[in-house]
Coordinates of C-alpha atoms in Angstrom, one line a residue:
K1 CA 2.4 55.9 -36.9
I2 CA 1.8 58.8 -34.5
V3 CA 4.1 61.0 -36.5
V4 CA 2.3 60.2 -39.7
L5 CA -1.1 60.7 -38.1
L6 CA -0.1 64.1 -36.7
Q7 CA 1.3 65.3 -40.0
L8 CA -1.9 64.3 -41.8
L9 CA -4.0 66.1 -39.2
E10 CA -1.8 69.3 -39.5
F11 CA -2.0 69.0 -43.3
I12 CA -5.8 68.9 -43.6
N13 CA -5.9 71.8 -41.1
L14 CA -3.4 74.1 -42.9
D15 CA -6.1 76.4 -44.3
G16 CA -8.1 76.3 -41.1
I17 CA -10.9 74.4 -42.8
C18 CA -11.3 70.7 -42.5
S19 CA -13.9 68.9 -44.7
D20 CA -15.7 65.7 -43.8
K21 CA -14.0 63.8 -46.5
E22 CA -10.5 64.8 -45.3
L23 CA -11.4 63.9 -41.7
D24 CA -12.9 60.5 -42.8
F25 CA -9.7 59.8 -44.7
V26 CA -7.5 60.5 -41.6
K27 CA -9.9 58.5 -39.5
T28 CA -9.5 55.5 -41.8
V29 CA -5.7 55.8 -41.5
S30 CA -6.1 55.9 -37.7
D31 CA -8.3 52.8 -37.7
T32 CA -5.7 51.0 -40.0
F33 CA -3.0 51.9 -37.5
N34 CA -5.2 50.5 -34.7
F35 CA -5.2 53.8 -33.0
Q36 CA -7.7 54.0 -30.1
E37 CA -10.7 56.0 -31.1
D38 CA -10.9 58.2 -28.0
E39 CA -7.2 59.1 -28.3
F40 CA -7.6 59.9 -32.0
F41 CA -10.3 62.5 -31.1
D42 CA -8.0 63.8 -28.4
A43 CA -5.1 64.1 -30.8
K44 CA -7.4 65.7 -33.5
E45 CA -8.7 68.5 -31.2
F46 CA -5.2 69.0 -29.8
T47 CA -3.7 69.4 -33.3
F48 CA -6.5 71.7 -34.4
G49 CA -6.0 73.9 -31.3
N50 CA -9.5 73.2 -29.8
F51 CA -8.1 72.5 -26.4
K52 CA -11.5 72.9 -24.6
A53 CA -13.0 70.4 -26.9
I54 CA -10.6 67.6 -26.1
P55 CA -12.8 64.8 -24.7
N56 CA -10.3 63.5 -22.1
Q57 CA -9.3 66.7 -20.3
S58 CA -7.4 64.7 -17.6
K59 CA -4.8 63.9 -20.2
L60 CA -4.2 67.6 -21.0
L61 CA -1.6 69.7 -19.2
I62 CA -1.5 73.5 -19.5
I63 CA 1.6 75.5 -18.6
G64 CA 1.1 79.2 -18.4
N65 CA -2.1 81.2 -18.1
K66 CA -4.9 79.6 -16.1
E67 CA -7.4 82.4 -16.6
E68 CA -8.1 81.6 -20.2
Y69 CA -8.6 77.9 -19.6
G70 CA -9.8 78.0 -16.0
D71 CA -13.1 76.3 -16.7
T72 CA -11.4 73.1 -18.0
K73 CA -10.6 70.0 -16.0
A74 CA -7.1 69.9 -17.4
K75 CA -4.0 69.9 -15.2
Y76 CA -2.3 73.3 -14.8
V77 CA 1.2 74.5 -13.9
A78 CA 2.1 78.2 -13.6
R79 CA 5.3 79.3 -15.2
E80 CA 6.5 82.8 -14.5
K81 CA 7.5 85.0 -17.5
L82 CA 6.1 82.6 -20.0
Q83 CA 4.3 84.5 -22.7
G84 CA 1.3 82.5 -24.0
N85 CA 0.6 78.8 -23.1
L86 CA 2.3 75.5 -23.5
F87 CA -0.1 72.5 -24.0
I88 CA 0.9 68.9 -23.5
L89 CA -1.4 65.9 -24.3
Y90 CA -0.6 62.4 -22.9
L91 CA -1.5 59.5 -25.2
Q92 CA -1.5 56.6 -22.7
S93 CA -1.7 53.7 -25.2
T94 CA 1.7 54.6 -26.7
N95 CA 3.1 56.5 -23.7
T96 CA 3.6 59.5 -25.9
Y97 CA 3.5 63.2 -25.0
L98 CA 2.4 65.8 -27.6
L99 CA 3.5 69.5 -27.3
K100 CA 2.0 72.6 -28.8
Y101 CA 2.9 76.3 -28.0
I102 CA 0.6 79.2 -28.5
G103 CA 2.5 82.4 -28.1
E104 CA 5.1 84.8 -29.5
Q105 CA 8.1 84.0 -27.2
N106 CA 11.3 82.5 -28.5
L107 CA 11.3 79.0 -27.1
K108 CA 13.5 76.0 -27.9
L109 CA 12.9 72.3 -27.8
N110 CA 16.3 70.6 -27.3
G111 CA 18.0 73.6 -28.8
Q112 CA 15.7 73.8 -31.8
P113 CA 13.2 76.7 -32.3
V114 CA 9.5 76.0 -31.4
R115 CA 7.0 77.4 -33.9
S116 CA 3.7 78.7 -32.5
N117 CA 0.7 76.4 -33.2
W118 CA 2.8 73.5 -34.4
T119 CA 2.5 70.1 -32.9
Y120 CA 5.7 68.3 -31.6
I121 CA 6.4 65.0 -29.9
F122 CA 7.9 65.7 -26.5
D123 CA 10.3 62.8 -26.3
K124 CA 12.4 61.2 -23.6
G125 CA 15.1 63.5 -22.2
A126 CA 13.6 66.6 -23.9
S127 CA 13.6 70.1 -22.4
I128 CA 12.0 73.4 -23.3
R129 CA 14.0 76.6 -22.7
G130 CA 13.4 80.3 -23.2
G131 CA 15.6 83.2 -22.5
I132 CA 13.9 84.3 -19.3
I133 CA 11.8 81.2 -18.2
S134 CA 13.2 78.3 -16.1
P135 CA 13.6 75.1 -18.1
I136 CA 10.8 72.6 -18.4
Y137 CA 12.0 69.0 -18.4
Y138 CA 10.5 65.8 -19.7
S139 CA 10.8 64.3 -16.2
D140 CA 8.8 67.2 -14.7
I141 CA 6.0 66.5 -17.2
I142 CA 6.0 62.8 -16.4
G143 CA 5.9 63.5 -12.6
I144 CA 2.7 65.6 -13.0
F145 CA 0.9 62.9 -14.9
L146 CA 2.2 60.2 -12.4
E147 CA 0.8 62.1 -9.4
E148 CA -2.6 60.4 -10.0
T149 CA -1.2 56.9 -10.1
V150 CA 1.3 57.1 -7.2
S151 CA -0.6 57.0 -3.9
E152 CA 2.3 57.6 -1.5
K153 CA 5.5 59.4 -2.5
L154 CA 8.9 58.8 -0.9
T155 CA 11.8 61.2 -0.7
F156 CA 15.3 59.9 -0.6
T157 CA 17.7 62.6 0.7
A158 CA 21.4 62.4 1.2
K159 CA 22.4 65.8 2.8
D160 CA 26.0 67.0 2.9
I161 CA 27.3 63.4 2.9
V162 CA 31.0 62.6 3.1
F163 CA 32.6 59.2 3.0
R164 CA 36.2 58.0 3.4
F165 CA 37.7 54.6 3.1
K166 CA 39.6 53.5 6.2
N167 CA 43.2 54.8 6.3
S168 CA 42.7 56.5 3.0
K169 CA 41.7 59.9 1.5
N170 CA 39.7 58.2 -1.2
G171 CA 35.9 58.2 -0.9
I172 CA 33.0 60.5 -1.8
H173 CA 33.3 64.3 -1.3
K174 CA 30.6 66.4 0.3
F175 CA 27.4 66.9 -1.7
T176 CA 23.6 66.8 -1.4
F177 CA 21.2 64.5 -3.3
S178 CA 17.4 64.6 -3.0
E179 CA 14.9 62.9 -5.2
E180 CA 11.3 61.6 -5.1
T181 CA 9.9 58.3 -6.3
G182 CA 8.9 58.1 -9.9
K183 CA 12.4 59.0 -11.3
L184 CA 15.2 57.1 -13.0
I185 CA 18.5 58.5 -11.9
G186 CA 21.9 57.7 -13.5
I187 CA 25.4 57.9 -12.1
M188 CA 28.2 58.2 -14.6
G189 CA 31.9 58.6 -14.4
G190 CA 35.2 57.0 -15.4
S191 CA 36.6 53.8 -13.9
G192 CA 37.4 54.3 -10.2
A193 CA 35.4 57.5 -9.8
G194 CA 33.3 55.9 -7.0
K195 CA 30.1 55.0 -8.7
S196 CA 29.7 51.6 -6.9
T197 CA 30.9 53.2 -3.7
L198 CA 28.1 55.8 -3.9
L199 CA 25.5 53.1 -4.4
N200 CA 26.8 51.2 -1.3
I201 CA 26.5 54.5 0.6
F202 CA 23.0 55.0 -0.5
N203 CA 21.8 51.5 0.3
G204 CA 23.3 51.7 3.8
K205 CA 26.2 49.2 3.4
Y206 CA 28.8 51.8 3.9
Q207 CA 28.7 54.2 6.9
I208 CA 29.2 57.9 6.1
I209 CA 31.5 60.0 8.3
S210 CA 29.3 63.1 8.1
G211 CA 26.0 64.2 6.8
Q212 CA 22.7 62.3 6.9
I213 CA 20.7 59.9 4.7
T214 CA 17.0 59.9 5.2
I215 CA 13.9 58.4 3.6
N216 CA 10.8 60.5 4.3
G217 CA 12.7 61.8 7.4
F218 CA 13.7 58.4 8.7
D219 CA 17.4 57.9 9.2
L220 CA 18.9 55.1 7.0
H221 CA 21.1 53.8 9.8
K222 CA 19.2 54.7 13.0
D223 CA 15.8 53.6 11.8
K224 CA 16.7 50.3 10.0
D225 CA 13.7 48.4 11.5
K226 CA 11.2 51.0 10.2
L227 CA 12.8 51.1 6.7
E228 CA 12.8 47.3 6.3
G229 CA 11.7 46.4 2.8
I230 CA 11.9 50.0 1.5
I231 CA 15.3 49.6 -0.3
G232 CA 16.2 47.1 -3.0
F233 CA 19.7 46.5 -4.3
V234 CA 20.8 44.7 -7.4
P235 CA 24.6 44.2 -7.4
Q236 CA 26.7 43.8 -10.6
D237 CA 27.5 40.2 -9.7
D238 CA 25.3 37.3 -10.6
L239 CA 23.0 36.2 -7.7
L240 CA 21.4 33.2 -9.3
I241 CA 21.7 29.5 -8.3
E242 CA 23.0 27.8 -11.4
E243 CA 21.4 24.4 -10.8
L244 CA 17.9 25.8 -10.3
T245 CA 15.4 26.8 -13.0
V246 CA 14.4 30.4 -13.8
F247 CA 11.1 29.8 -11.9
Q248 CA 12.8 28.1 -8.9
N249 CA 15.3 31.0 -8.4
L250 CA 12.4 33.4 -8.0
Y251 CA 10.2 31.1 -6.1
Y252 CA 12.6 30.2 -3.3
S253 CA 13.7 33.8 -3.1
S254 CA 10.0 34.8 -2.6
K255 CA 9.5 32.2 0.1
L256 CA 12.3 33.8 2.1
I257 CA 10.7 37.2 2.2
F258 CA 6.9 36.6 2.2
D259 CA 6.1 34.5 5.3
K260 CA 2.4 35.4 5.2
R261 CA 1.7 34.3 1.6
T262 CA 0.6 30.8 0.6
D263 CA 2.4 28.7 -2.0
A264 CA -0.3 29.4 -4.5
E265 CA 0.0 33.1 -4.0
L266 CA 3.8 33.0 -4.3
T267 CA 3.4 30.9 -7.5
N268 CA 1.1 33.6 -9.0
L269 CA 3.4 36.4 -7.9
V270 CA 6.5 34.7 -9.5
N271 CA 4.5 34.0 -12.7
R272 CA 3.4 37.7 -12.9
V273 CA 7.0 38.9 -12.4
L274 CA 8.3 36.5 -15.1
K275 CA 5.7 37.9 -17.5
D276 CA 6.7 41.5 -16.7
L277 CA 10.3 40.5 -17.3
D278 CA 9.4 38.7 -20.5
L279 CA 10.9 35.5 -19.1
F280 CA 7.7 33.4 -18.7
E281 CA 8.5 31.3 -21.8
I282 CA 11.8 30.1 -20.3
R283 CA 10.5 29.6 -16.8
D284 CA 11.5 25.9 -16.8
L285 CA 15.0 26.3 -18.2
K286 CA 17.9 25.8 -15.9
V287 CA 19.8 29.0 -15.3
G288 CA 23.3 27.5 -15.8
G289 CA 26.7 29.1 -15.3
P290 CA 29.1 31.3 -17.3
L291 CA 30.6 28.1 -19.0
N292 CA 27.4 26.2 -19.3
K293 CA 24.8 28.7 -20.4
F294 CA 21.1 27.9 -20.9
I295 CA 19.8 31.5 -20.9
S296 CA 21.3 34.7 -22.4
G297 CA 23.2 37.4 -20.6
G298 CA 20.3 39.8 -20.9
Q299 CA 17.9 37.3 -19.5
R300 CA 20.2 36.6 -16.6
K301 CA 20.4 40.3 -15.8
R302 CA 16.6 40.7 -16.0
L303 CA 16.2 37.7 -13.7
N304 CA 18.6 39.2 -11.2
I305 CA 16.5 42.4 -11.2
G306 CA 13.4 40.2 -10.8
L307 CA 14.8 38.9 -7.5
E308 CA 14.3 42.5 -6.1
L309 CA 11.1 43.2 -8.1
L310 CA 9.4 40.4 -6.1
R311 CA 9.3 42.7 -3.1
E312 CA 8.5 45.8 -5.1
P313 CA 10.7 48.1 -3.1
P314 CA 9.8 51.8 -3.7
I315 CA 13.6 52.6 -3.9
M316 CA 16.0 50.5 -6.0
F317 CA 19.7 50.8 -6.5
V318 CA 21.2 48.9 -9.5
D319 CA 24.9 48.4 -10.1
E320 CA 26.0 48.3 -13.8
P321 CA 22.8 46.7 -15.2
T322 CA 24.1 46.9 -18.8
S323 CA 27.6 45.5 -18.1
G324 CA 28.6 42.9 -20.6
L325 CA 25.3 43.0 -22.5
S326 CA 24.7 43.6 -26.2
S327 CA 23.1 46.9 -27.2
M328 CA 19.7 45.2 -27.7
D329 CA 19.8 43.5 -24.3
S330 CA 21.0 46.7 -22.7
E331 CA 18.0 48.6 -24.0
M332 CA 15.6 45.9 -22.9
V333 CA 17.0 46.0 -19.3
M334 CA 16.9 49.8 -19.2
D335 CA 13.4 49.9 -20.6
L336 CA 12.4 47.5 -17.8
L337 CA 14.0 49.8 -15.2
K338 CA 12.3 52.9 -16.8
E339 CA 9.0 51.1 -16.6
Q340 CA 9.5 50.6 -12.9
A341 CA 10.3 54.3 -12.4
L342 CA 7.0 55.1 -14.3
K343 CA 5.2 52.9 -11.9
G344 CA 6.3 55.2 -9.0
K345 CA 9.6 53.8 -7.9
L346 CA 12.9 55.7 -7.5
I347 CA 15.5 53.8 -9.5
V348 CA 19.2 54.8 -9.1
I349 CA 21.7 53.1 -11.3
N350 CA 25.4 53.5 -12.2
I351 CA 26.3 53.0 -15.8
H352 CA 29.6 53.3 -17.8
Q353 CA 28.9 53.8 -21.5
P354 CA 25.2 54.4 -22.3
S355 CA 24.0 54.7 -25.8
S356 CA 22.0 57.8 -26.9
D357 CA 18.6 56.2 -26.4
I358 CA 19.6 54.9 -22.9
Y359 CA 21.1 58.2 -21.9
K360 CA 17.8 59.9 -22.8
L361 CA 15.8 57.6 -20.5
F362 CA 17.3 59.2 -17.4
D363 CA 15.3 61.9 -15.6
K364 CA 18.5 63.1 -14.0
I365 CA 22.2 62.3 -14.1
L366 CA 25.0 62.5 -11.6
F367 CA 28.6 62.7 -12.8
L368 CA 31.5 61.7 -10.6
D369 CA 35.1 62.5 -11.3
K370 CA 38.3 60.6 -10.2
G371 CA 38.7 60.7 -6.4
G372 CA 35.0 60.7 -5.7
Y373 CA 34.3 64.3 -6.7
P374 CA 30.7 64.9 -7.8
I375 CA 30.8 67.4 -10.6
Y376 CA 27.3 67.6 -12.1
Y377 CA 23.8 66.7 -11.0
G378 CA 20.8 67.6 -13.2
N379 CA 19.1 67.0 -16.5
P380 CA 21.0 64.7 -18.8
L381 CA 20.8 66.8 -21.9
E382 CA 21.7 69.9 -19.9
A383 CA 24.9 68.1 -18.8
I384 CA 26.3 68.2 -22.3
T385 CA 25.7 72.0 -22.6
Y386 CA 27.0 72.6 -19.0
F387 CA 30.4 71.0 -19.7
K388 CA 30.6 72.5 -23.2
K389 CA 30.1 76.0 -21.8
A390 CA 32.7 75.3 -19.1
V391 CA 35.4 74.8 -21.7
N392 CA 34.1 77.4 -24.2
Y393 CA 32.9 75.2 -27.0
V394 CA 31.5 77.1 -30.0
D395 CA 28.4 74.9 -30.1
S396 CA 27.9 75.0 -26.4
N397 CA 24.1 75.5 -26.7
I398 CA 23.6 72.3 -28.8
S399 CA 23.0 69.1 -26.8
E400 CA 21.9 66.8 -29.5
C401 CA 21.9 66.4 -33.3
H402 CA 19.1 68.5 -34.8
V403 CA 18.8 66.0 -37.7
C404 CA 18.6 62.6 -35.9
G405 CA 18.2 63.6 -32.3
N406 CA 21.1 61.5 -31.1
V407 CA 23.3 62.6 -28.2
N408 CA 26.9 61.5 -27.4
P409 CA 27.3 60.9 -23.6
E410 CA 31.0 60.0 -24.2
S411 CA 31.6 63.6 -25.2
V412 CA 31.0 64.6 -21.6
L413 CA 33.6 62.2 -20.3
Q414 CA 36.0 63.4 -23.0
I415 CA 35.5 67.0 -22.0
I416 CA 36.0 66.2 -18.3
E417 CA 39.3 64.5 -18.9
T418 CA 40.6 66.8 -21.6
K419 CA 44.5 66.9 -21.4
V420 CA 46.7 70.0 -21.7
V421 CA 48.4 70.3 -25.2
N422 CA 52.1 71.3 -25.1
E423 CA 53.9 73.7 -27.5
Y424 CA 54.4 70.8 -29.9
G425 CA 50.7 70.0 -30.2
K426 CA 50.9 66.8 -28.3
Q427 CA 48.7 65.9 -25.3
T428 CA 50.3 65.8 -21.9
R429 CA 49.3 63.7 -18.9
K430 CA 48.1 66.8 -17.1
R431 CA 44.4 67.5 -17.2
K432 CA 43.1 70.9 -18.3
I433 CA 40.6 71.0 -15.5
S434 CA 41.4 68.9 -12.4
P435 CA 38.6 67.0 -10.5
K436 CA 38.9 69.5 -7.6
E437 CA 38.3 72.4 -10.0
W438 CA 35.2 70.7 -11.5
Y439 CA 34.0 70.0 -8.0
E440 CA 34.4 73.6 -6.9
R441 CA 32.4 74.7 -10.0
F442 CA 29.7 72.1 -9.1
I443 CA 29.4 73.3 -5.5
K444 CA 29.0 76.9 -6.6
E445 CA 26.6 76.5 -9.5
I446 CA 24.6 73.3 -8.7
D447 CA 25.0 71.8 -5.2
N448 CA 24.3 75.1 -3.3
K449 CA 21.1 75.4 -5.3
T450 CA 19.9 71.8 -4.7
E451 CA 16.4 71.8 -3.3
I452 CA 15.7 69.4 -0.4
K453 CA 12.4 67.8 -1.3
K454 CA 9.9 67.3 1.6
N455 CA 7.2 64.7 2.1
S456 CA 5.0 63.6 5.0
K457 CA 6.8 61.4 7.6
K458 CA 5.0 58.3 6.5
L459 CA 6.2 55.1 5.0
P460 CA 4.1 52.9 2.6
K461 CA 2.8 49.6 3.9
N462 CA 4.4 46.4 2.5
D463 CA 3.9 42.7 3.3
F464 CA 7.6 42.1 3.5
K465 CA 7.7 39.6 6.4
L466 CA 10.6 37.3 7.1
P467 CA 9.9 33.7 8.1
S468 CA 11.1 32.4 11.5
R469 CA 14.6 31.1 11.8
F470 CA 13.3 27.5 11.6
K471 CA 11.3 28.2 8.5
Q472 CA 14.3 29.8 6.9
F473 CA 16.3 26.8 7.8
L474 CA 13.8 24.5 6.1
I475 CA 13.6 26.7 2.9
Y476 CA 17.4 26.9 2.7
M477 CA 17.6 23.1 3.1
K478 CA 15.0 22.4 0.5
R479 CA 16.6 24.8 -1.9
D480 CA 20.1 23.3 -1.4
I481 CA 18.8 19.7 -1.8
L482 CA 17.0 20.6 -5.0
S483 CA 20.1 22.3 -6.5
K484 CA 22.3 19.4 -5.6
A485 CA 19.8 16.8 -6.9
T486 CA 19.8 18.4 -10.3
N487 CA 23.7 18.5 -10.5
K488 CA 24.5 15.0 -11.9
Q489 CA 28.2 15.6 -11.7
Y490 CA 28.0 16.4 -8.0
L491 CA 25.8 13.4 -7.3
L492 CA 28.0 10.9 -9.2
M493 CA 31.2 12.2 -7.6
N494 CA 30.0 12.1 -4.0
L495 CA 28.0 8.9 -4.3
L496 CA 30.7 6.9 -6.1
E497 CA 33.8 8.4 -4.4
A498 CA 33.4 6.5 -1.1
P499 CA 32.7 3.0 -2.6
I500 CA 35.6 3.4 -5.0
L501 CA 38.0 4.4 -2.2
A502 CA 36.7 1.5 0.0
I503 CA 37.3 -1.0 -2.8
I504 CA 40.8 0.3 -3.5
L505 CA 41.9 0.5 0.2
A506 CA 40.3 -2.8 1.2
Y507 CA 41.8 -4.6 -1.8
F508 CA 45.4 -3.5 -1.2
T509 CA 45.0 -4.1 2.5
K510 CA 43.8 -7.6 2.0
Y511 CA 46.0 -8.8 -0.8
I512 CA 49.3 -6.9 -0.4
A513 CA 50.9 -9.8 1.5
G514 CA 49.9 -12.5 -1.0
D515 CA 47.0 -14.3 -2.7
E516 CA 45.8 -16.2 0.3
Y517 CA 44.0 -14.1 3.0
N518 CA 43.8 -14.8 6.7
F519 CA 42.0 -12.2 8.7
S520 CA 43.8 -12.9 12.0
L521 CA 47.3 -12.7 10.3
N522 CA 46.6 -9.5 8.4
E523 CA 49.2 -7.0 9.7
N524 CA 47.8 -4.2 7.6
L525 CA 44.5 -3.8 9.6
P526 CA 45.9 -1.0 11.8
G527 CA 47.1 0.7 8.6
Y528 CA 43.6 0.2 7.1
M529 CA 42.0 1.8 10.2
F530 CA 44.4 4.8 10.0
M531 CA 43.8 5.2 6.3
A532 CA 40.0 4.9 6.8
V533 CA 40.3 8.0 9.1
V534 CA 42.3 9.8 6.4
V535 CA 39.6 8.9 3.8
A536 CA 36.9 10.1 6.1
L537 CA 38.7 13.4 6.5
F538 CA 39.2 13.6 2.7
L539 CA 35.5 12.9 2.0
G540 CA 34.3 15.4 4.6
M541 CA 36.5 18.1 3.0
T542 CA 35.7 17.5 -0.6
V543 CA 32.0 17.4 -0.1
S544 CA 31.9 20.7 1.7
A545 CA 34.7 22.6 -0.1
E546 CA 33.6 26.0 -1.3
E547 CA 30.1 25.3 0.0
I548 CA 29.7 28.8 1.5
I549 CA 32.2 30.9 -0.5
R550 CA 30.5 30.1 -3.8
D551 CA 27.3 31.6 -2.3
S552 CA 29.1 34.7 -1.0
K553 CA 27.3 37.1 -3.4
I554 CA 23.9 35.6 -2.7
L555 CA 24.7 35.7 1.0
E556 CA 25.6 39.4 0.7
R557 CA 22.1 40.1 -0.8
E558 CA 20.4 37.9 1.8
S559 CA 22.2 39.7 4.6
F560 CA 21.0 43.0 3.1
L561 CA 17.4 41.6 3.6
N562 CA 18.3 40.7 7.2
L563 CA 17.8 36.9 6.6
S564 CA 19.2 34.6 9.3
R565 CA 22.9 33.6 8.6
F566 CA 22.4 31.1 11.5
S567 CA 19.7 29.3 9.6
Y568 CA 21.7 29.3 6.4
I569 CA 24.9 27.8 8.1
N570 CA 22.8 25.2 10.0
S571 CA 21.1 24.1 6.7
K572 CA 24.6 23.6 5.2
V573 CA 25.9 21.8 8.2
V574 CA 22.9 19.4 8.4
L575 CA 23.0 18.6 4.7
M576 CA 26.8 18.0 4.7
F577 CA 26.4 15.7 7.8
F578 CA 23.7 13.8 5.9
I579 CA 25.9 13.3 2.8
S580 CA 28.9 12.4 4.9
A581 CA 26.8 9.9 6.8
I582 CA 25.9 8.2 3.5
Q583 CA 29.5 8.3 2.3
T584 CA 31.1 6.9 5.4
F585 CA 28.4 4.2 5.7
S586 CA 28.9 3.0 2.1
F587 CA 32.7 3.0 2.8
V588 CA 32.5 1.0 6.0
V589 CA 30.0 -1.6 4.6
L590 CA 32.1 -2.3 1.4
A591 CA 35.6 -2.2 3.0
N592 CA 34.6 -4.3 6.1
L593 CA 32.9 -6.8 3.8
I594 CA 36.0 -7.2 1.6
L595 CA 38.3 -7.5 4.7
G596 CA 35.9 -9.8 6.6
I597 CA 35.5 -7.5 9.5
Q598 CA 32.2 -8.6 11.1
G599 CA 29.8 -7.1 13.7
L600 CA 31.6 -3.7 13.9
V601 CA 29.9 -1.8 11.1
F602 CA 28.1 0.6 13.5
Q603 CA 31.2 1.3 15.6
Y604 CA 33.4 1.9 12.5
W605 CA 30.8 4.0 10.9
L606 CA 30.3 6.2 14.1
I607 CA 34.0 6.9 14.3
L608 CA 34.4 7.7 10.6
F609 CA 31.2 9.7 10.5
A610 CA 32.4 11.8 13.5
T611 CA 35.7 12.3 11.7
S612 CA 34.0 13.3 8.4
A613 CA 31.7 15.6 10.3
F614 CA 34.7 17.3 11.9
A615 CA 36.2 17.7 8.4
N616 CA 32.8 19.2 7.2
M617 CA 33.0 21.8 10.0
I618 CA 36.6 22.7 9.3
T619 CA 36.1 23.2 5.6
I620 CA 32.8 25.1 6.0
A621 CA 34.6 27.4 8.4
S622 CA 37.5 27.8 6.0
S623 CA 35.2 28.5 3.1
R624 CA 33.8 31.5 4.9
V625 CA 37.2 33.1 4.8
P626 CA 37.6 35.2 1.6
S627 CA 40.8 34.0 -0.1
R628 CA 42.1 33.8 -3.6
I629 CA 43.4 30.2 -2.8
K630 CA 40.7 27.7 -3.6
V631 CA 39.4 25.8 -0.5
E632 CA 40.1 22.5 -2.3
N633 CA 43.7 23.2 -1.6
V634 CA 43.0 22.6 2.1
N635 CA 42.7 18.9 1.2
L636 CA 46.1 18.9 -0.6
R637 CA 47.8 20.7 2.3
F638 CA 46.1 18.8 5.1
V639 CA 46.0 15.1 4.0
P640 CA 49.7 14.7 3.1
N641 CA 50.7 16.0 6.5
I642 CA 48.7 13.2 8.1

């Protein structure tokens, strides 16, 4: 609609004279398109070249000569060696930037010539270049207009960082990274290049061996207390509790991080986040698991991101947000992240195979090569020309299709990993340019010129406040009870398991010697007591098997938030003890009733409960140990030995 409107405005102004009838016609089209009236007049004056007459001057940016337009309230950026002026108008309702150049210099927009006094749409990922001027990027323009909305800026700087895995040469090689909030940064590279490793370095999980990582001058590792709540991390793994609903997943997560807020305030916060994520309509649906899905993959990914958006951290790291998603879901997730960047956050993500539209969303891109070598850091579209020039492509100045505007990010990875062709015309396994050679070029042409951005040594205020250990214990307990109460299979198995075992064991103990039963002559009672202990061990193990290891990914995130592991473990132990108490009590009551054992219910129950509680503790401790062997196998190994 904007393109049509602009072309109509340019058409009626071709001869420099615009009649009232022509203007009325275009105004009618604008009204039909539901275009805002004030923005229509802004666009009209911009298209006609009457820049001083634009009603909303705060939405106008002038790059070039201030003297000619010094009496306006428009934004201004000086650009050395630029002949003439560049004008950019921001249409807020559609988040669109219009571009017009008045001058005689040979400028190019994404490799295509810019004609003087013509109106262009300055789209995502676009850049303006001229022979002697420094490039003007889309992200730079956005940053200028965002300065009014972002009250406090943060600078994330990783200076000369180096990381190595223990007893290995693999890791991340020395480089510098510095960015301000309000940007969406992508990390690309082949499998095993170190993308996830770099995110874990940035979020503080991995300790670097040299260099320094700071946020507004505060060291990431030395000033952890001061930086609490500043960083958010969304791993690739699912962090949702399958048995809870969409709303409950966010609600209980919010209760663990906002101690000062009331339940009503938390409910309003969760509902607002769900609306922002376009998940409000499915708020009461159970999340489900991979084999029992109730919501789509894209919805799950957005909900995972929502767990961090509750805190609204100014810096967010997201690991493979589009992994396993359809193209439509991928674009929805990336649009969500871009929206957060436009709200003033610094979003850093790693991504494997972005589409053209997704690739253009990035303000900057960092390429990693095998072995953890950084080989490019800068504008996404410039990356394509950078690598093309390095291998002497004929069309090295072209970054996107001049007809459809699409780019091919995969071409960069193909250039990076180009193989040497032998004398028979077949590709060999040897690379034409090794990762180390790409890295050396990167250090010389890019890293040495990286500007360290500076900001005041202040941190934004946030109401991120963890509850006390006891409150965390109660929240964990309530969350766990709710998740188990909605799992019918879990309830049936654990409530019926003990009575069924009691009936089977008591029946065979009572009637194995014959049809007539005499309690005093029953030689199998010692055997029953022994097997009752075995059953108690078995019940205690089965009820708590995988109780912690299945939450390992959720625990990793909660430890990132410095939540109390002590409270979490105690909530598990108390709940397991409670379930084991019910199981052993139902076992003792039924079995003793069948066998005619009178007056010893409490004594039997106390012994079996203590045994089952011991089994709970053993299995919970075992489930904390990462192992490929399922914890249920502990039962199969332990019980036959008895």
